[in-house]
């Protein structure tokens, strides 16, 4: 499947590639992961100024893009394996755009002066809103939120209500931890968190489309990032087999390895096409369904295949931290296993 880009989308992609080539290498990623908040705040401000965050929402919310532009940003971030919480931030912006495009937090979020984490909770997630003593309260647990402990705002989309909460509000507890991919996450527990009119973005019948949109955006972001990681690991492998010699010639000349490289190339192109197809579906405002789930599962499965093959073709050096292969594999596993990730989509396809 070939999905062409507009001139503006091509310029956005080129701008992202130039920035990452000049400013964000593997050493920068490791420095960002080592920060107390789990990412580099200066980098966050820079990419916001370059419009990366604005690419995820339309003009009505102060941005200039939508799902396809967001996919371009996340694919680029995936290539660099950026530690910055772009997926959760783009999700938060998309929820705000769908629920209240004039929300007062949007200018600060788009400028990078603050950071919001979006949470897309499906039916059966364990989060619920109930009435208590004449008011409404939010209860439940949402696990594995990237940079959740560093967020200035939590934006939740449930099937029957969407809310924006101060992380310091009474009843919100967080357990911060480092994930297998080296990034900082938080398990967030809501214990009878009071909801007032100021925190409720929308509810009732108007909340269902917002929740659907949130699920769709998170799926597109997951697929786009996975496709970017796969492309990076394939490029690393091509460069390695061209310079690693055995029996007096580069190992890339061996036919058996060329066959495996060809399979990797096909997987990378399929992953990218599936991610872009998911973005196009979201752009057309199609309801999230089997097609989106198939795109996420297919993209992550192919990225995982590429990562494993990349390590195999590098040999023992592929397991060292000197190369980005291990980091890429671990990140793909997180995209596979996290709430709303590829395995959750696989379960939907089999039920």
Tab-separated table of C-alpha atoms in Angstrom:
chain	number	residue	atom	x	y	z
A	1	UNK	CA	0.000	0.000	0.000
A	2	UNK	CA	1.411	3.389	-0.976
A	3	UNK	CA	-0.064	6.440	0.728
A	4	UNK	CA	1.281	9.706	-0.650
A	5	UNK	CA	2.091	12.739	1.484
A	6	UNK	CA	1.112	16.316	0.851
A	7	UNK	CA	3.833	18.906	0.368
A	8	UNK	CA	3.289	20.162	3.922
A	9	UNK	CA	3.569	16.649	5.339
A	10	UNK	CA	6.790	16.064	3.410
A	11	UNK	CA	8.257	19.297	4.787
A	12	UNK	CA	7.248	18.249	8.312
A	13	UNK	CA	8.945	14.874	7.863
A	14	UNK	CA	12.117	16.501	6.540
A	15	UNK	CA	12.176	18.999	9.405
A	16	UNK	CA	11.889	16.191	11.950
A	17	UNK	CA	14.682	14.210	10.285
A	18	UNK	CA	17.007	17.227	10.272
A	19	UNK	CA	16.376	18.003	13.930
A	20	UNK	CA	16.961	14.430	15.045
A	21	UNK	CA	20.123	14.089	12.955
A	22	UNK	CA	21.543	17.302	14.430
A	23	UNK	CA	20.298	17.193	18.013
A	24	UNK	CA	19.182	13.743	19.146
A	25	UNK	CA	21.493	10.743	19.077
A	26	UNK	CA	21.566	7.664	21.302
A	27	UNK	CA	23.623	9.511	23.912
A	28	UNK	CA	20.939	12.212	24.087
A	29	UNK	CA	18.302	9.516	24.572
A	30	UNK	CA	20.221	7.966	27.448
A	31	UNK	CA	20.713	11.374	29.087
A	32	UNK	CA	16.992	12.059	28.794
A	33	UNK	CA	16.093	8.695	30.330
A	34	UNK	CA	18.402	9.453	33.263
A	35	UNK	CA	16.539	12.669	34.144
A	36	UNK	CA	14.369	12.581	37.256
A	37	UNK	CA	11.273	13.288	35.157
A	38	UNK	CA	12.294	10.716	32.528
A	39	UNK	CA	12.806	13.132	29.648
A	40	UNK	CA	14.699	16.297	28.730
A	41	UNK	CA	12.612	19.429	29.329
A	42	UNK	CA	14.754	21.576	27.013
A	43	UNK	CA	14.199	19.086	24.212
A	44	UNK	CA	10.480	19.130	25.004
A	45	UNK	CA	10.365	22.900	24.582
A	46	UNK	CA	12.358	22.722	21.346
A	47	UNK	CA	10.148	20.145	19.672
A	48	UNK	CA	7.058	22.056	20.786
A	49	UNK	CA	8.449	25.197	19.146
A	50	UNK	CA	9.044	23.161	15.985
A	51	UNK	CA	5.349	22.249	15.946
A	52	UNK	CA	5.585	18.568	16.815
A	53	UNK	CA	2.812	18.817	19.404
A	54	UNK	CA	0.664	21.050	17.227
A	55	UNK	CA	0.820	18.394	14.517
A	56	UNK	CA	-1.535	16.203	16.548
A	57	UNK	CA	-4.513	18.600	16.602
A	58	UNK	CA	-6.327	20.858	14.169
A	59	UNK	CA	-6.610	24.617	13.912
A	60	UNK	CA	-9.650	24.775	16.197
A	61	UNK	CA	-7.430	23.649	19.091
A	62	UNK	CA	-4.439	25.799	18.131
A	63	UNK	CA	-2.578	23.215	16.054
A	64	UNK	CA	-2.205	22.577	12.353
A	65	UNK	CA	-2.460	18.834	11.823
A	66	UNK	CA	-4.302	15.655	12.614
A	67	UNK	CA	-3.744	11.881	12.745
A	68	UNK	CA	-1.521	11.678	9.654
A	69	UNK	CA	0.705	14.540	10.797
A	70	UNK	CA	0.873	12.989	14.257
A	71	UNK	CA	1.891	9.675	12.687
A	72	UNK	CA	4.738	11.432	10.861
A	73	UNK	CA	5.961	12.902	14.162
A	74	UNK	CA	5.720	9.583	16.006
A	75	UNK	CA	7.430	7.666	13.209
A	76	UNK	CA	10.344	10.105	13.415
A	77	UNK	CA	10.419	9.861	17.202
A	78	UNK	CA	10.419	6.085	16.880
A	79	UNK	CA	13.451	6.180	14.595
A	80	UNK	CA	15.335	8.119	17.286
A	81	UNK	CA	13.713	6.066	20.081
A	82	UNK	CA	13.057	9.346	21.882
A	83	UNK	CA	12.468	9.205	25.626
A	84	UNK	CA	10.108	12.187	25.536
A	85	UNK	CA	6.435	11.260	26.232
A	86	UNK	CA	5.049	12.186	22.826
A	87	UNK	CA	2.460	9.403	22.676
A	88	UNK	CA	0.721	10.293	25.938
A	89	UNK	CA	1.026	14.033	25.268
A	90	UNK	CA	-0.493	13.741	21.788
A	91	UNK	CA	-3.273	11.618	23.257
A	92	UNK	CA	-4.045	14.284	25.868
A	93	UNK	CA	-4.147	17.001	23.211
A	94	UNK	CA	-6.444	14.919	21.017
A	95	UNK	CA	-8.870	14.299	23.890
A	96	UNK	CA	-8.964	18.005	24.699
A	97	UNK	CA	-9.525	18.854	21.032
A	98	UNK	CA	-12.428	16.407	20.762
A	99	UNK	CA	-14.035	17.392	24.071
A	100	UNK	CA	-13.271	21.111	24.437
A	101	UNK	CA	-11.085	22.703	21.719
A	102	UNK	CA	-11.043	26.011	23.611
A	103	UNK	CA	-9.791	24.503	26.880
A	104	UNK	CA	-7.550	26.919	28.745
A	105	UNK	CA	-4.664	24.447	29.082
A	106	UNK	CA	-4.098	24.031	25.341
A	107	UNK	CA	-1.828	27.054	24.691
A	108	UNK	CA	0.582	26.047	27.455
A	109	UNK	CA	0.607	22.418	26.354
A	110	UNK	CA	1.226	23.246	22.690
A	111	UNK	CA	4.053	25.639	23.576
A	112	UNK	CA	5.808	23.018	25.695
A	113	UNK	CA	5.536	25.091	28.873
A	114	UNK	CA	3.545	22.259	30.429
A	115	UNK	CA	2.946	18.579	29.697
A	116	UNK	CA	-0.241	16.542	29.894
A	117	UNK	CA	-0.702	12.787	29.920
A	118	UNK	CA	-3.704	11.322	28.165
A	119	UNK	CA	-5.427	8.168	29.406
A	120	UNK	CA	-7.823	6.279	27.143
A	121	UNK	CA	-9.909	3.961	29.315
A	122	UNK	CA	-12.174	1.452	27.613
A	123	UNK	CA	-15.206	-0.236	29.118
A	124	UNK	CA	-14.089	-2.752	31.721
A	125	UNK	CA	-10.877	-0.870	32.489
A	126	UNK	CA	-11.694	-0.635	36.195
A	127	UNK	CA	-12.097	3.148	36.205
A	128	UNK	CA	-15.555	4.342	37.177
A	129	UNK	CA	-17.446	7.475	38.162
A	130	UNK	CA	-20.031	7.127	40.916
A	131	UNK	CA	-22.191	9.436	42.978
A	132	UNK	CA	-21.273	9.963	46.609
A	133	UNK	CA	-22.689	12.442	49.127
A	134	UNK	CA	-24.314	14.483	46.404
A	135	UNK	CA	-21.196	14.702	44.235
A	136	UNK	CA	-19.361	12.537	41.716
A	137	UNK	CA	-16.063	10.790	42.350
A	138	UNK	CA	-13.590	8.935	40.144
A	139	UNK	CA	-12.170	5.638	41.363
A	140	UNK	CA	-9.936	2.941	39.945
A	141	UNK	CA	-6.419	2.359	38.688
A	142	UNK	CA	-4.681	3.105	35.401
A	143	UNK	CA	-1.311	1.355	35.012
A	144	UNK	CA	1.849	2.163	33.079
A	145	UNK	CA	1.413	5.828	32.155
A	146	UNK	CA	4.551	7.146	30.464
A	147	UNK	CA	5.927	10.136	32.429
A	148	UNK	CA	2.756	10.134	34.505
A	149	UNK	CA	4.552	11.373	37.622
A	150	UNK	CA	5.918	14.376	35.683
A	151	UNK	CA	2.585	15.451	34.175
A	152	UNK	CA	1.096	18.871	34.842
A	153	UNK	CA	-2.343	17.646	33.789
A	154	UNK	CA	-4.090	14.276	33.495
A	155	UNK	CA	-6.685	14.034	30.724
A	156	UNK	CA	-8.935	10.967	30.889
A	157	UNK	CA	-11.432	9.727	28.325
A	158	UNK	CA	-13.918	7.162	29.643
A	159	UNK	CA	-16.891	5.835	27.655
A	160	UNK	CA	-19.321	8.033	29.603
A	161	UNK	CA	-17.206	11.010	30.706
A	162	UNK	CA	-14.006	12.910	29.889
A	163	UNK	CA	-12.159	14.842	32.589
A	164	UNK	CA	-9.021	16.937	33.074
A	165	UNK	CA	-7.433	16.651	36.514
A	166	UNK	CA	-4.586	18.218	38.436
A	167	UNK	CA	-2.210	15.345	39.352
A	168	UNK	CA	-1.861	16.914	42.799
A	169	UNK	CA	-5.602	16.684	43.453
A	170	UNK	CA	-6.822	14.903	46.558
A	171	UNK	CA	-7.221	11.170	46.032
A	172	UNK	CA	-4.679	10.751	43.221
A	173	UNK	CA	-1.729	8.528	44.117
A	174	UNK	CA	1.131	7.523	41.840
A	175	UNK	CA	3.739	4.786	41.982
A	176	UNK	CA	6.609	5.760	39.718
A	177	UNK	CA	8.899	3.107	38.263
A	178	UNK	CA	11.305	2.497	35.402
A	179	UNK	CA	10.076	0.222	32.636
A	180	UNK	CA	11.970	-2.434	30.719
A	181	UNK	CA	12.651	0.146	27.995
A	182	UNK	CA	14.417	2.490	30.424
A	183	UNK	CA	11.595	5.034	30.478
A	184	UNK	CA	9.808	6.307	33.554
A	185	UNK	CA	6.198	5.260	34.093
A	186	UNK	CA	3.597	5.600	36.800
A	187	UNK	CA	0.739	3.452	38.002
A	188	UNK	CA	-1.988	5.963	38.865
A	189	UNK	CA	-4.618	5.188	41.492
A	190	UNK	CA	-7.759	7.312	41.806
A	191	UNK	CA	-9.366	7.058	45.249
A	192	UNK	CA	-12.714	8.841	45.242
A	193	UNK	CA	-11.311	11.836	43.366
A	194	UNK	CA	-14.013	14.546	43.406
A	195	UNK	CA	-15.168	15.780	40.001
A	196	UNK	CA	-16.482	19.319	39.763
A	197	UNK	CA	-17.779	21.241	36.772
A	198	UNK	CA	-14.309	22.628	36.107
A	199	UNK	CA	-12.758	19.188	35.689
A	200	UNK	CA	-15.481	17.626	33.514
A	201	UNK	CA	-14.860	18.163	29.800
A	202	UNK	CA	-17.953	16.355	28.553
A	203	UNK	CA	-20.227	13.524	29.613
A	204	UNK	CA	-23.100	11.342	28.550
A	205	UNK	CA	-23.718	10.854	24.842
A	206	UNK	CA	-21.060	13.398	23.878
A	207	UNK	CA	-18.366	11.448	25.757
A	208	UNK	CA	-18.602	8.253	23.693
A	209	UNK	CA	-17.152	9.786	20.498
A	210	UNK	CA	-14.361	11.340	22.571
A	211	UNK	CA	-13.473	7.952	24.068
A	212	UNK	CA	-13.543	6.366	20.612
A	213	UNK	CA	-11.304	9.128	19.302
A	214	UNK	CA	-8.863	8.638	22.175
A	215	UNK	CA	-8.625	4.901	21.503
A	216	UNK	CA	-8.099	5.571	17.817
A	217	UNK	CA	-5.377	8.190	18.361
A	218	UNK	CA	-3.509	5.986	20.833
A	219	UNK	CA	-3.606	3.126	18.330
A	220	UNK	CA	-2.255	5.312	15.523
A	221	UNK	CA	0.525	6.633	17.768
A	222	UNK	CA	1.515	3.116	18.840
A	223	UNK	CA	1.650	1.842	15.268
A	224	UNK	CA	3.569	4.878	14.000
A	225	UNK	CA	6.222	4.670	16.706
A	226	UNK	CA	6.685	0.929	16.145
A	227	UNK	CA	7.124	1.456	12.406
A	228	UNK	CA	9.774	4.112	13.049
A	229	UNK	CA	11.732	1.835	15.378
A	230	UNK	CA	11.613	-0.971	12.803
A	231	UNK	CA	12.978	1.340	10.100
A	232	UNK	CA	15.842	2.479	12.340
A	233	UNK	CA	16.874	-1.059	13.285
A	234	UNK	CA	16.799	-2.149	9.649
A	235	UNK	CA	19.030	0.781	8.667
A	236	UNK	CA	21.462	-0.090	11.465
A	237	UNK	CA	21.582	-3.688	10.240
A	238	UNK	CA	22.168	-2.721	6.610
A	239	UNK	CA	25.096	-0.539	7.648
A	240	UNK	CA	26.567	-3.299	9.820
A	241	UNK	CA	26.465	-6.115	7.251
A	242	UNK	CA	28.083	-3.797	4.702
A	243	UNK	CA	31.179	-3.251	6.865
A	244	UNK	CA	31.449	-6.489	8.908
A	245	UNK	CA	33.745	-8.862	7.036
A	246	UNK	CA	34.065	-12.625	7.138
A	247	UNK	CA	36.030	-14.841	4.756
A	248	UNK	CA	37.478	-11.748	3.135
A	249	UNK	CA	34.217	-10.036	2.189
A	250	UNK	CA	31.313	-8.138	3.798
A	251	UNK	CA	28.785	-10.545	5.275
A	252	UNK	CA	26.061	-8.652	3.421
A	253	UNK	CA	27.210	-10.394	0.248
A	254	UNK	CA	26.218	-13.821	1.570
A	255	UNK	CA	23.028	-14.928	-0.128
A	256	UNK	CA	21.487	-16.438	3.005
A	257	UNK	CA	21.790	-13.104	4.803
A	258	UNK	CA	20.501	-11.210	1.776
A	259	UNK	CA	17.322	-13.288	1.933
A	260	UNK	CA	16.852	-12.370	5.591
A	261	UNK	CA	17.535	-8.708	4.848
A	262	UNK	CA	14.938	-8.801	2.076
A	263	UNK	CA	12.387	-10.205	4.523
A	264	UNK	CA	13.254	-7.428	6.980
A	265	UNK	CA	12.791	-4.790	4.282
A	266	UNK	CA	9.363	-6.160	3.402
A	267	UNK	CA	8.393	-6.159	7.090
A	268	UNK	CA	9.506	-2.532	7.498
A	269	UNK	CA	7.501	-1.384	4.472
A	270	UNK	CA	4.447	-3.351	5.577
A	271	UNK	CA	4.691	-1.864	9.070
A	272	UNK	CA	4.853	1.666	7.702
A	273	UNK	CA	1.931	1.078	5.340
A	274	UNK	CA	-0.198	-0.362	8.149
A	275	UNK	CA	0.608	2.584	10.419
A	276	UNK	CA	-0.275	5.099	7.707
A	277	UNK	CA	-3.469	3.199	6.915
A	278	UNK	CA	-4.481	3.455	10.579
A	279	UNK	CA	-3.763	7.202	10.485
A	280	UNK	CA	-5.853	7.601	7.341
A	281	UNK	CA	-8.712	5.731	9.003
A	282	UNK	CA	-8.527	8.096	11.976
A	283	UNK	CA	-8.352	11.113	9.674
A	284	UNK	CA	-11.525	9.946	7.938
A	285	UNK	CA	-13.073	9.703	11.426
A	286	UNK	CA	-13.920	6.047	11.003
A	287	UNK	CA	-14.968	4.329	14.213
A	288	UNK	CA	-12.168	2.266	15.794
A	289	UNK	CA	-12.700	-1.369	14.931
A	290	UNK	CA	-11.098	-4.448	13.473
A	291	UNK	CA	-9.139	-2.541	10.832
A	292	UNK	CA	-7.368	-0.387	13.419
A	293	UNK	CA	-6.695	-3.386	15.665
A	294	UNK	CA	-5.289	-5.322	12.715
A	295	UNK	CA	-3.035	-2.370	11.866
A	296	UNK	CA	-1.631	-2.135	15.405
A	297	UNK	CA	-1.083	-5.883	15.741
A	298	UNK	CA	0.437	-6.136	12.266
A	299	UNK	CA	2.768	-3.177	12.772
A	300	UNK	CA	4.059	-4.260	16.175
A	301	UNK	CA	4.462	-7.894	15.075
A	302	UNK	CA	6.543	-6.831	12.084
A	303	UNK	CA	8.603	-4.425	14.170
A	304	UNK	CA	9.296	-7.213	16.653
A	305	UNK	CA	10.418	-9.506	13.821
A	306	UNK	CA	12.773	-6.829	12.485
A	307	UNK	CA	14.235	-6.191	15.954
A	308	UNK	CA	14.941	-9.871	16.574
A	309	UNK	CA	16.505	-10.324	13.145
A	310	UNK	CA	18.626	-7.193	13.621
A	311	UNK	CA	20.110	-8.624	16.807
A	312	UNK	CA	20.702	-12.011	15.178
A	313	UNK	CA	22.502	-10.501	12.178
A	314	UNK	CA	24.696	-8.364	14.425
A	315	UNK	CA	25.682	-11.321	16.567
A	316	UNK	CA	26.872	-10.787	20.137
A	317	UNK	CA	27.521	-7.073	19.663
A	318	UNK	CA	23.805	-6.634	19.005
A	319	UNK	CA	23.094	-7.284	22.681
A	320	UNK	CA	25.362	-4.513	23.954
A	321	UNK	CA	24.216	-1.053	24.991
A	322	UNK	CA	26.688	0.472	22.524
A	323	UNK	CA	24.108	-0.154	19.800
A	324	UNK	CA	20.414	0.830	19.835
A	325	UNK	CA	19.122	-2.647	18.983
A	326	UNK	CA	18.381	-3.771	22.525
A	327	UNK	CA	16.699	-0.468	23.354
A	328	UNK	CA	14.560	-0.791	20.244
A	329	UNK	CA	13.530	-4.355	21.053
A	330	UNK	CA	12.586	-3.425	24.623
A	331	UNK	CA	10.515	-0.467	23.470
A	332	UNK	CA	8.649	-2.618	20.957
A	333	UNK	CA	7.888	-5.135	23.716
A	334	UNK	CA	6.402	-2.311	25.789
A	335	UNK	CA	4.250	-1.239	22.829
A	336	UNK	CA	3.140	-4.846	22.576
A	337	UNK	CA	2.297	-5.440	26.247
A	338	UNK	CA	1.194	-2.064	27.654
A	339	UNK	CA	-2.497	-1.300	28.298
A	340	UNK	CA	-4.081	-0.555	24.931
A	341	UNK	CA	-1.088	-2.060	23.142
A	342	UNK	CA	-0.852	-4.734	20.484
A	343	UNK	CA	-1.791	-7.644	22.744
A	344	UNK	CA	-4.989	-5.909	23.852
A	345	UNK	CA	-5.855	-5.397	20.187
A	346	UNK	CA	-5.078	-9.050	19.471
A	347	UNK	CA	-7.559	-10.077	22.173
A	348	UNK	CA	-10.226	-7.890	20.580
A	349	UNK	CA	-9.647	-9.596	17.248
A	350	UNK	CA	-10.049	-13.060	18.760
A	351	UNK	CA	-13.228	-12.386	20.753
